[in-house]
Amino acid sequence: MLSPVVKQVTLQHALTSYTDLASAETYKWPLSSMVPGILQRFDLPDCYRFLESKQLKQIDPWGPNFNEPHDEPS
């Protein structure tokens, strides 16, 4: 995010947000993807907004259960 050398960023299957993950009843992401206390500082959409200046392209973002960007409660 901070390097001026990077001009374009493409993310495939990136997590939609930590909020989505934290509020999901079930999830498939590994525990290693959950950063303790992260939501006290920022969430991934904050990073994605910043990366728009680097021509961010997101391909098939994943929600808590991988296959749906915003998993709906059943």
JSON list of N, CA, C and O in Angstrom, two decimals, residues 11-44:
[
{"chain": "A", "resi": 11, "resn": "LEU", "atom": "N", "xyz": [-6.35, -8.22, -6.59]},
{"chain": "A", "resi": 11, "resn": "LEU", "atom": "CA", "xyz": [-6.59, -9.20, -5.53]},
{"chain": "A", "resi": 11, "resn": "LEU", "atom": "C", "xyz": [-7.62, -10.20, -6.02]},
{"chain": "A", "resi": 11, "resn": "LEU", "atom": "O", "xyz": [-8.67, -9.81, -6.54]},
{"chain": "A", "resi": 12, "resn": "GLN", "atom": "N", "xyz": [-7.33, -11.47, -5.84]},
{"chain": "A", "resi": 12, "resn": "GLN", "atom": "CA", "xyz": [-8.28, -12.52, -6.19]},
{"chain": "A", "resi": 12, "resn": "GLN", "atom": "C", "xyz": [-8.65, -13.27, -4.93]},
{"chain": "A", "resi": 12, "resn": "GLN", "atom": "O", "xyz": [-7.79, -13.68, -4.15]},
{"chain": "A", "resi": 13, "resn": "HIS", "atom": "N", "xyz": [-9.95, -13.43, -4.71]},
{"chain": "A", "resi": 13, "resn": "HIS", "atom": "CA", "xyz": [-10.50, -14.13, -3.56]},
{"chain": "A", "resi": 13, "resn": "HIS", "atom": "C", "xyz": [-10.08, -13.48, -2.24]},
{"chain": "A", "resi": 13, "resn": "HIS", "atom": "O", "xyz": [-9.87, -14.17, -1.24]},
{"chain": "A", "resi": 14, "resn": "ALA", "atom": "N", "xyz": [-9.98, -12.18, -2.22]},
{"chain": "A", "resi": 14, "resn": "ALA", "atom": "CA", "xyz": [-9.64, -11.46, -0.99]},
{"chain": "A", "resi": 14, "resn": "ALA", "atom": "C", "xyz": [-10.86, -11.43, -0.07]},
{"chain": "A", "resi": 14, "resn": "ALA", "atom": "O", "xyz": [-12.01, -11.35, -0.52]},
{"chain": "A", "resi": 15, "resn": "LEU", "atom": "N", "xyz": [-10.62, -11.49, 1.21]},
{"chain": "A", "resi": 15, "resn": "LEU", "atom": "CA", "xyz": [-11.68, -11.39, 2.20]},
{"chain": "A", "resi": 15, "resn": "LEU", "atom": "C", "xyz": [-12.39, -10.05, 2.06]},
{"chain": "A", "resi": 15, "resn": "LEU", "atom": "O", "xyz": [-11.74, -9.00, 1.91]},
{"chain": "A", "resi": 16, "resn": "THR", "atom": "N", "xyz": [-13.73, -10.07, 2.09]},
{"chain": "A", "resi": 16, "resn": "THR", "atom": "CA", "xyz": [-14.50, -8.84, 1.92]},
{"chain": "A", "resi": 16, "resn": "THR", "atom": "C", "xyz": [-14.24, -7.86, 3.05]},
{"chain": "A", "resi": 16, "resn": "THR", "atom": "O", "xyz": [-14.02, -6.68, 2.81]},
{"chain": "A", "resi": 17, "resn": "SER", "atom": "N", "xyz": [-14.28, -8.35, 4.29]},
{"chain": "A", "resi": 17, "resn": "SER", "atom": "CA", "xyz": [-13.99, -7.48, 5.44]},
{"chain": "A", "resi": 17, "resn": "SER", "atom": "C", "xyz": [-13.85, -8.32, 6.69]},
{"chain": "A", "resi": 17, "resn": "SER", "atom": "O", "xyz": [-14.41, -9.42, 6.79]},
{"chain": "A", "resi": 18, "resn": "TYR", "atom": "N", "xyz": [-13.11, -7.78, 7.64]},
{"chain": "A", "resi": 18, "resn": "TYR", "atom": "CA", "xyz": [-13.00, -8.45, 8.95]},
{"chain": "A", "resi": 18, "resn": "TYR", "atom": "C", "xyz": [-14.33, -8.39, 9.68]},
{"chain": "A", "resi": 18, "resn": "TYR", "atom": "O", "xyz": [-14.67, -9.28, 10.44]},
{"chain": "A", "resi": 19, "resn": "THR", "atom": "N", "xyz": [-15.11, -7.34, 9.43]},
{"chain": "A", "resi": 19, "resn": "THR", "atom": "CA", "xyz": [-16.44, -7.24, 10.06]},
{"chain": "A", "resi": 19, "resn": "THR", "atom": "C", "xyz": [-17.32, -8.39, 9.60]},
{"chain": "A", "resi": 19, "resn": "THR", "atom": "O", "xyz": [-18.01, -9.01, 10.41]},
{"chain": "A", "resi": 20, "resn": "ASP", "atom": "N", "xyz": [-17.30, -8.68, 8.29]},
{"chain": "A", "resi": 20, "resn": "ASP", "atom": "CA", "xyz": [-18.07, -9.82, 7.78]},
{"chain": "A", "resi": 20, "resn": "ASP", "atom": "C", "xyz": [-17.65, -11.11, 8.47]},
{"chain": "A", "resi": 20, "resn": "ASP", "atom": "O", "xyz": [-18.48, -11.93, 8.85]},
{"chain": "A", "resi": 21, "resn": "LEU", "atom": "N", "xyz": [-16.37, -11.29, 8.63]},
{"chain": "A", "resi": 21, "resn": "LEU", "atom": "CA", "xyz": [-15.83, -12.50, 9.25]},
{"chain": "A", "resi": 21, "resn": "LEU", "atom": "C", "xyz": [-16.22, -12.57, 10.73]},
{"chain": "A", "resi": 21, "resn": "LEU", "atom": "O", "xyz": [-16.68, -13.61, 11.21]},
{"chain": "A", "resi": 22, "resn": "ALA", "atom": "N", "xyz": [-16.07, -11.46, 11.43]},
{"chain": "A", "resi": 22, "resn": "ALA", "atom": "CA", "xyz": [-16.36, -11.44, 12.87]},
{"chain": "A", "resi": 22, "resn": "ALA", "atom": "C", "xyz": [-17.84, -11.62, 13.17]},
{"chain": "A", "resi": 22, "resn": "ALA", "atom": "O", "xyz": [-18.20, -12.16, 14.22]},
{"chain": "A", "resi": 23, "resn": "SER", "atom": "N", "xyz": [-18.70, -11.19, 12.27]},
{"chain": "A", "resi": 23, "resn": "SER", "atom": "CA", "xyz": [-20.13, -11.28, 12.54]},
{"chain": "A", "resi": 23, "resn": "SER", "atom": "C", "xyz": [-20.78, -12.54, 11.95]},
{"chain": "A", "resi": 23, "resn": "SER", "atom": "O", "xyz": [-21.96, -12.77, 12.16]},
{"chain": "A", "resi": 24, "resn": "ALA", "atom": "N", "xyz": [-20.00, -13.35, 11.27]},
{"chain": "A", "resi": 24, "resn": "ALA", "atom": "CA", "xyz": [-20.54, -14.57, 10.67]},
{"chain": "A", "resi": 24, "resn": "ALA", "atom": "C", "xyz": [-20.72, -15.66, 11.73]},
{"chain": "A", "resi": 24, "resn": "ALA", "atom": "O", "xyz": [-19.87, -15.83, 12.61]},
{"chain": "A", "resi": 25, "resn": "GLU", "atom": "N", "xyz": [-21.81, -16.36, 11.61]},
{"chain": "A", "resi": 25, "resn": "GLU", "atom": "CA", "xyz": [-22.06, -17.48, 12.52]},
{"chain": "A", "resi": 25, "resn": "GLU", "atom": "C", "xyz": [-21.10, -18.63, 12.23]},
{"chain": "A", "resi": 25, "resn": "GLU", "atom": "O", "xyz": [-20.62, -19.31, 13.14]},
{"chain": "A", "resi": 26, "resn": "THR", "atom": "N", "xyz": [-20.82, -18.85, 10.96]},
{"chain": "A", "resi": 26, "resn": "THR", "atom": "CA", "xyz": [-19.84, -19.86, 10.54]},
{"chain": "A", "resi": 26, "resn": "THR", "atom": "C", "xyz": [-18.88, -19.21, 9.56]},
{"chain": "A", "resi": 26, "resn": "THR", "atom": "O", "xyz": [-19.22, -18.23, 8.89]},
{"chain": "A", "resi": 27, "resn": "TYR", "atom": "N", "xyz": [-17.69, -19.75, 9.46]},
{"chain": "A", "resi": 27, "resn": "TYR", "atom": "CA", "xyz": [-16.70, -19.24, 8.52]},
{"chain": "A", "resi": 27, "resn": "TYR", "atom": "C", "xyz": [-15.73, -20.36, 8.17]},
{"chain": "A", "resi": 27, "resn": "TYR", "atom": "O", "xyz": [-15.61, -21.34, 8.91]},
{"chain": "A", "resi": 28, "resn": "LYS", "atom": "N", "xyz": [-15.06, -20.19, 7.03]},
{"chain": "A", "resi": 28, "resn": "LYS", "atom": "CA", "xyz": [-14.09, -21.19, 6.58]},
{"chain": "A", "resi": 28, "resn": "LYS", "atom": "C", "xyz": [-12.66, -20.66, 6.57]},
{"chain": "A", "resi": 28, "resn": "LYS", "atom": "O", "xyz": [-11.74, -21.40, 6.30]},
{"chain": "A", "resi": 29, "resn": "TRP", "atom": "N", "xyz": [-12.47, -19.37, 6.84]},
{"chain": "A", "resi": 29, "resn": "TRP", "atom": "CA", "xyz": [-11.13, -18.79, 6.85]},
{"chain": "A", "resi": 29, "resn": "TRP", "atom": "C", "xyz": [-10.34, -19.36, 8.03]},
{"chain": "A", "resi": 29, "resn": "TRP", "atom": "O", "xyz": [-10.89, -19.58, 9.11]},
{"chain": "A", "resi": 30, "resn": "PRO", "atom": "N", "xyz": [-9.04, -19.58, 7.88]},
{"chain": "A", "resi": 30, "resn": "PRO", "atom": "CA", "xyz": [-8.23, -20.09, 8.99]},
{"chain": "A", "resi": 30, "resn": "PRO", "atom": "C", "xyz": [-8.06, -19.03, 10.08]},
{"chain": "A", "resi": 30, "resn": "PRO", "atom": "O", "xyz": [-8.16, -17.82, 9.81]},
{"chain": "A", "resi": 31, "resn": "LEU", "atom": "N", "xyz": [-7.84, -19.47, 11.29]},
{"chain": "A", "resi": 31, "resn": "LEU", "atom": "CA", "xyz": [-7.64, -18.54, 12.40]},
{"chain": "A", "resi": 31, "resn": "LEU", "atom": "C", "xyz": [-6.48, -17.59, 12.14]},
{"chain": "A", "resi": 31, "resn": "LEU", "atom": "O", "xyz": [-6.49, -16.45, 12.61]},
{"chain": "A", "resi": 32, "resn": "SER", "atom": "N", "xyz": [-5.51, -18.01, 11.37]},
{"chain": "A", "resi": 32, "resn": "SER", "atom": "CA", "xyz": [-4.35, -17.15, 11.07]},
{"chain": "A", "resi": 32, "resn": "SER", "atom": "C", "xyz": [-4.74, -15.91, 10.28]},
{"chain": "A", "resi": 32, "resn": "SER", "atom": "O", "xyz": [-3.98, -14.95, 10.23]},
{"chain": "A", "resi": 33, "resn": "SER", "atom": "N", "xyz": [-5.92, -15.90, 9.67]},
{"chain": "A", "resi": 33, "resn": "SER", "atom": "CA", "xyz": [-6.36, -14.72, 8.93]},
{"chain": "A", "resi": 33, "resn": "SER", "atom": "C", "xyz": [-7.05, -13.69, 9.82]},
{"chain": "A", "resi": 33, "resn": "SER", "atom": "O", "xyz": [-7.37, -12.60, 9.37]},
{"chain": "A", "resi": 34, "resn": "MET", "atom": "N", "xyz": [-7.26, -14.05, 11.07]},
{"chain": "A", "resi": 34, "resn": "MET", "atom": "CA", "xyz": [-7.93, -13.15, 12.02]},
{"chain": "A", "resi": 34, "resn": "MET", "atom": "C", "xyz": [-6.88, -12.46, 12.89]},
{"chain": "A", "resi": 34, "resn": "MET", "atom": "O", "xyz": [-6.25, -13.08, 13.72]},
{"chain": "A", "resi": 35, "resn": "VAL", "atom": "N", "xyz": [-6.74, -11.19, 12.66]},
{"chain": "A", "resi": 35, "resn": "VAL", "atom": "CA", "xyz": [-5.73, -10.39, 13.36]},
{"chain": "A", "resi": 35, "resn": "VAL", "atom": "C", "xyz": [-6.35, -9.84, 14.64]},
{"chain": "A", "resi": 35, "resn": "VAL", "atom": "O", "xyz": [-7.33, -9.09, 14.58]},
{"chain": "A", "resi": 36, "resn": "PRO", "atom": "N", "xyz": [-5.80, -10.20, 15.82]},
{"chain": "A", "resi": 36, "resn": "PRO", "atom": "CA", "xyz": [-6.38, -9.71, 17.07]},
{"chain": "A", "resi": 36, "resn": "PRO", "atom": "C", "xyz": [-6.43, -8.18, 17.13]},
{"chain": "A", "resi": 36, "resn": "PRO", "atom": "O", "xyz": [-5.46, -7.50, 16.81]},
{"chain": "A", "resi": 37, "resn": "GLY", "atom": "N", "xyz": [-7.61, -7.65, 17.48]},
{"chain": "A", "resi": 37, "resn": "GLY", "atom": "CA", "xyz": [-7.78, -6.21, 17.67]},
{"chain": "A", "resi": 37, "resn": "GLY", "atom": "C", "xyz": [-7.80, -5.37, 16.40]},
{"chain": "A", "resi": 37, "resn": "GLY", "atom": "O", "xyz": [-7.83, -4.14, 16.47]},
{"chain": "A", "resi": 38, "resn": "ILE", "atom": "N", "xyz": [-7.82, -5.99, 15.24]},
{"chain": "A", "resi": 38, "resn": "ILE", "atom": "CA", "xyz": [-7.72, -5.24, 13.98]},
{"chain": "A", "resi": 38, "resn": "ILE", "atom": "C", "xyz": [-8.87, -4.26, 13.79]},
{"chain": "A", "resi": 38, "resn": "ILE", "atom": "O", "xyz": [-8.68, -3.15, 13.29]},
{"chain": "A", "resi": 39, "resn": "LEU", "atom": "N", "xyz": [-10.07, -4.65, 14.19]},
{"chain": "A", "resi": 39, "resn": "LEU", "atom": "CA", "xyz": [-11.23, -3.78, 13.97]},
{"chain": "A", "resi": 39, "resn": "LEU", "atom": "C", "xyz": [-11.21, -2.52, 14.84]},
{"chain": "A", "resi": 39, "resn": "LEU", "atom": "O", "xyz": [-11.95, -1.59, 14.59]},
{"chain": "A", "resi": 40, "resn": "GLN", "atom": "N", "xyz": [-10.34, -2.49, 15.82]},
{"chain": "A", "resi": 40, "resn": "GLN", "atom": "CA", "xyz": [-10.18, -1.27, 16.61]},
{"chain": "A", "resi": 40, "resn": "GLN", "atom": "C", "xyz": [-9.40, -0.22, 15.82]},
{"chain": "A", "resi": 40, "resn": "GLN", "atom": "O", "xyz": [-9.43, 0.96, 16.16]},
{"chain": "A", "resi": 41, "resn": "ARG", "atom": "N", "xyz": [-8.71, -0.64, 14.77]},
{"chain": "A", "resi": 41, "resn": "ARG", "atom": "CA", "xyz": [-7.87, 0.26, 13.96]},
{"chain": "A", "resi": 41, "resn": "ARG", "atom": "C", "xyz": [-8.45, 0.53, 12.58]},
{"chain": "A", "resi": 41, "resn": "ARG", "atom": "O", "xyz": [-8.49, 1.65, 12.12]},
{"chain": "A", "resi": 42, "resn": "PHE", "atom": "N", "xyz": [-8.83, -0.53, 11.87]},
{"chain": "A", "resi": 42, "resn": "PHE", "atom": "CA", "xyz": [-9.34, -0.40, 10.51]},
{"chain": "A", "resi": 42, "resn": "PHE", "atom": "C", "xyz": [-9.97, -1.72, 10.08]},
{"chain": "A", "resi": 42, "resn": "PHE", "atom": "O", "xyz": [-9.87, -2.72, 10.77]},
{"chain": "A", "resi": 43, "resn": "ASP", "atom": "N", "xyz": [-10.61, -1.69, 8.92]},
{"chain": "A", "resi": 43, "resn": "ASP", "atom": "CA", "xyz": [-11.16, -2.89, 8.31]},
{"chain": "A", "resi": 43, "resn": "ASP", "atom": "C", "xyz": [-10.67, -2.93, 6.86]},
{"chain": "A", "resi": 43, "resn": "ASP", "atom": "O", "xyz": [-10.19, -1.93, 6.32]},
{"chain": "A", "resi": 44, "resn": "LEU", "atom": "N", "xyz": [-10.78, -4.07, 6.24]},
{"chain": "A", "resi": 44, "resn": "LEU", "atom": "CA", "xyz": [-10.27, -4.23, 4.88]},
{"chain": "A", "resi": 44, "resn": "LEU", "atom": "C", "xyz": [-10.86, -3.25, 3.86]},
{"chain": "A", "resi": 44, "resn": "LEU", "atom": "O", "xyz": [-10.12, -2.77, 2.99]}
]
